[in-house]
Amino acid sequence: MATPNGRPIADKTIRRQLRQVLAPHAVQLAEKALARALSGDAAALQTCAELLALSMSPPPAPKAATTER
């Protein structure tokens, strides 16, 4: 079974489980990624830059309500 956009339902479950496992270590992971980026690790730098850009972008505009008959 899949969601309307075609993704398997298990995809949400996997992401939720991953968040639960990583959440207690979020600060340490961020510090490690930043340290690696500052020491010249190109992949870590790209990851940090992408996350920074995402955090600075405005939230998407709410979708207009549609009335279906």
Backbone as CSV, one residue per row, in Angstrom:
resi,resn,N_x,N_y,N_z,CA_x,CA_y,CA_z,C_x,C_y,C_z
1,MET,0.848,-1.178,0.000,0.000,0.000,0.000,0.888,1.234,0.000
2,ALA,0.445,2.282,-0.676,1.231,3.506,-0.779,0.348,4.704,-0.502
3,THR,0.993,5.815,-0.231,0.277,7.065,-0.042,-0.096,7.631,-1.404
4,PRO,-0.958,8.657,-1.456,-1.365,9.211,-2.747,-0.201,9.680,-3.621
5,ASN,0.884,10.132,-3.023,2.010,10.594,-3.838,2.968,9.459,-4.207
6,GLY,2.606,8.220,-3.883,3.373,7.075,-4.341,4.411,6.535,-3.383
7,ARG,4.640,7.199,-2.271,5.639,6.698,-1.325,5.038,5.600,-0.466
8,PRO,5.817,4.603,-0.175,5.320,3.548,0.718,5.055,4.100,2.111
9,ILE,4.067,3.570,2.778,3.731,4.022,4.129,4.898,3.781,5.075
10,ALA,5.641,2.732,4.884,6.767,2.405,5.760,7.827,3.493,5.745
11,ASP,7.874,4.315,4.700,8.862,5.385,4.597,8.751,6.341,5.785
12,LYS,7.533,6.688,6.180,7.334,7.581,7.323,7.784,6.912,8.611
13,THR,7.508,5.635,8.741,7.893,4.899,9.936,9.407,4.847,10.071
14,ILE,10.095,4.599,8.980,11.555,4.529,9.007,12.135,5.883,9.403
15,ARG,11.609,6.961,8.807,12.111,8.296,9.152,11.847,8.628,10.615
16,ARG,10.684,8.244,11.125,10.354,8.504,12.518,11.306,7.748,13.445
17,GLN,11.588,6.487,13.123,12.506,5.686,13.933,13.914,6.265,13.896
18,LEU,14.338,6.714,12.733,15.670,7.303,12.600,15.780,8.567,13.441
19,ARG,14.746,9.411,13.399,14.753,10.623,14.229,14.863,10.277,15.710
20,GLN,14.124,9.257,16.147,14.153,8.861,17.551,15.535,8.374,17.972
21,VAL,16.213,7.675,17.090,17.548,7.159,17.405,18.578,8.289,17.436
22,LEU,18.461,9.228,16.496,19.460,10.295,16.375,19.213,11.485,17.305
23,ALA,17.983,11.719,17.706,17.637,12.901,18.497,18.505,13.098,19.745
24,PRO,18.761,12.058,20.536,19.587,12.269,21.726,21.030,12.691,21.414
25,HIS,21.461,12.489,20.184,22.838,12.789,19.803,22.943,13.985,18.862
26,ALA,21.864,14.734,18.716,21.813,15.808,17.724,22.911,16.851,17.924
27,VAL,23.129,17.274,19.150,24.150,18.303,19.410,25.543,17.784,19.072
28,GLN,25.844,16.564,19.507,27.158,15.999,19.233,27.374,15.812,17.732
29,LEU,26.335,15.365,17.011,26.451,15.180,15.570,26.673,16.508,14.854
30,ALA,25.960,17.539,15.295,26.120,18.853,14.679,27.518,19.409,14.932
31,GLU,28.002,19.258,16.163,29.347,19.741,16.489,30.409,19.008,15.672
32,LYS,30.250,17.710,15.522,31.210,16.909,14.755,31.190,17.315,13.286
33,ALA,29.996,17.486,12.719,29.885,17.893,11.313,30.508,19.267,11.112
34,LEU,30.261,20.193,12.021,30.829,21.531,11.902,32.350,21.498,12.031
35,ALA,32.860,20.712,12.968,34.315,20.598,13.127,34.958,20.042,11.859
36,ARG,34.338,19.028,11.284,34.879,18.446,10.051,34.807,19.443,8.902
37,ALA,33.714,20.199,8.820,33.573,21.198,7.758,34.649,22.273,7.892
38,LEU,34.877,22.725,9.112,35.876,23.771,9.347,37.308,23.271,9.114
39,SER,37.504,21.950,9.205,38.848,21.402,8.977,39.088,21.072,7.504
40,GLY,38.072,21.328,6.657,38.279,21.154,5.228,37.550,19.989,4.586
41,ASP,36.724,19.275,5.321,35.969,18.150,4.758,34.873,18.718,3.854
42,ALA,35.010,18.511,2.554,34.088,19.103,1.586,32.663,18.576,1.747
43,ALA,32.506,17.296,2.021,31.162,16.731,2.179,30.472,17.301,3.417
44,ALA,31.212,17.425,4.508,30.650,17.997,5.728,30.307,19.469,5.513
45,LEU,31.155,20.189,4.779,30.889,21.586,4.489,29.607,21.728,3.668
46,GLN,29.433,20.870,2.672,28.236,20.927,1.843,26.987,20.636,2.683
47,THR,27.063,19.634,3.536,25.935,19.295,4.398,25.578,20.451,5.310
48,CYS,26.580,21.059,5.935,26.333,22.192,6.827,25.731,23.373,6.063
49,ALA,26.248,23.642,4.874,25.737,24.749,4.069,24.285,24.507,3.662
50,GLU,23.953,23.276,3.273,22.581,22.953,2.884,21.624,23.090,4.062
51,LEU,22.036,22.612,5.225,21.187,22.720,6.403,21.009,24.172,6.828
52,LEU,22.057,24.955,6.712,21.967,26.370,7.039,21.015,27.081,6.089
53,ALA,21.126,26.776,4.811,20.239,27.396,3.817,18.783,27.007,4.081
54,LEU,18.542,25.755,4.424,17.179,25.323,4.725,16.624,26.043,5.944
55,SER,17.464,26.227,6.945,16.988,26.868,8.172,16.718,28.354,7.968
56,MET,17.322,28.950,6.956,17.142,30.376,6.704,16.033,30.674,5.698
57,SER,15.559,29.656,4.994,14.537,29.889,3.980,13.179,30.084,4.652
58,PRO,12.345,30.928,4.070,11.021,31.145,4.664,10.167,29.888,4.515
59,PRO,9.239,29.691,5.422,8.379,28.512,5.313,7.485,28.628,4.078
60,PRO,7.064,27.504,3.531,6.204,27.563,2.353,4.863,28.210,2.692
61,ALA,4.298,28.891,1.714,2.996,29.532,1.909,1.930,28.455,2.063
62,PRO,0.947,28.713,2.906,-0.117,27.713,3.063,-0.907,27.569,1.768
63,LYS,-1.369,26.350,1.538,-2.148,26.087,0.338,-3.533,26.678,0.499
64,ALA,-4.059,27.209,-0.590,-5.401,27.767,-0.578,-6.424,26.638,-0.421
65,ALA,-7.433,26.914,0.339,-8.489,25.927,0.543,-9.276,25.760,-0.749
66,THR,-9.548,24.539,-1.082,-10.343,24.271,-2.280,-11.697,23.731,-1.868
67,THR,-12.682,24.108,-2.604,-14.016,23.591,-2.339,-14.404,22.674,-3.477
68,GLU,-14.623,21.432,-3.139,-14.999,20.452,-4.157,-16.469,20.146,-4.012
69,ARG,-17.116,19.957,-5.121,-18.546,19.639,-5.085,-18.788,18.221,-5.391
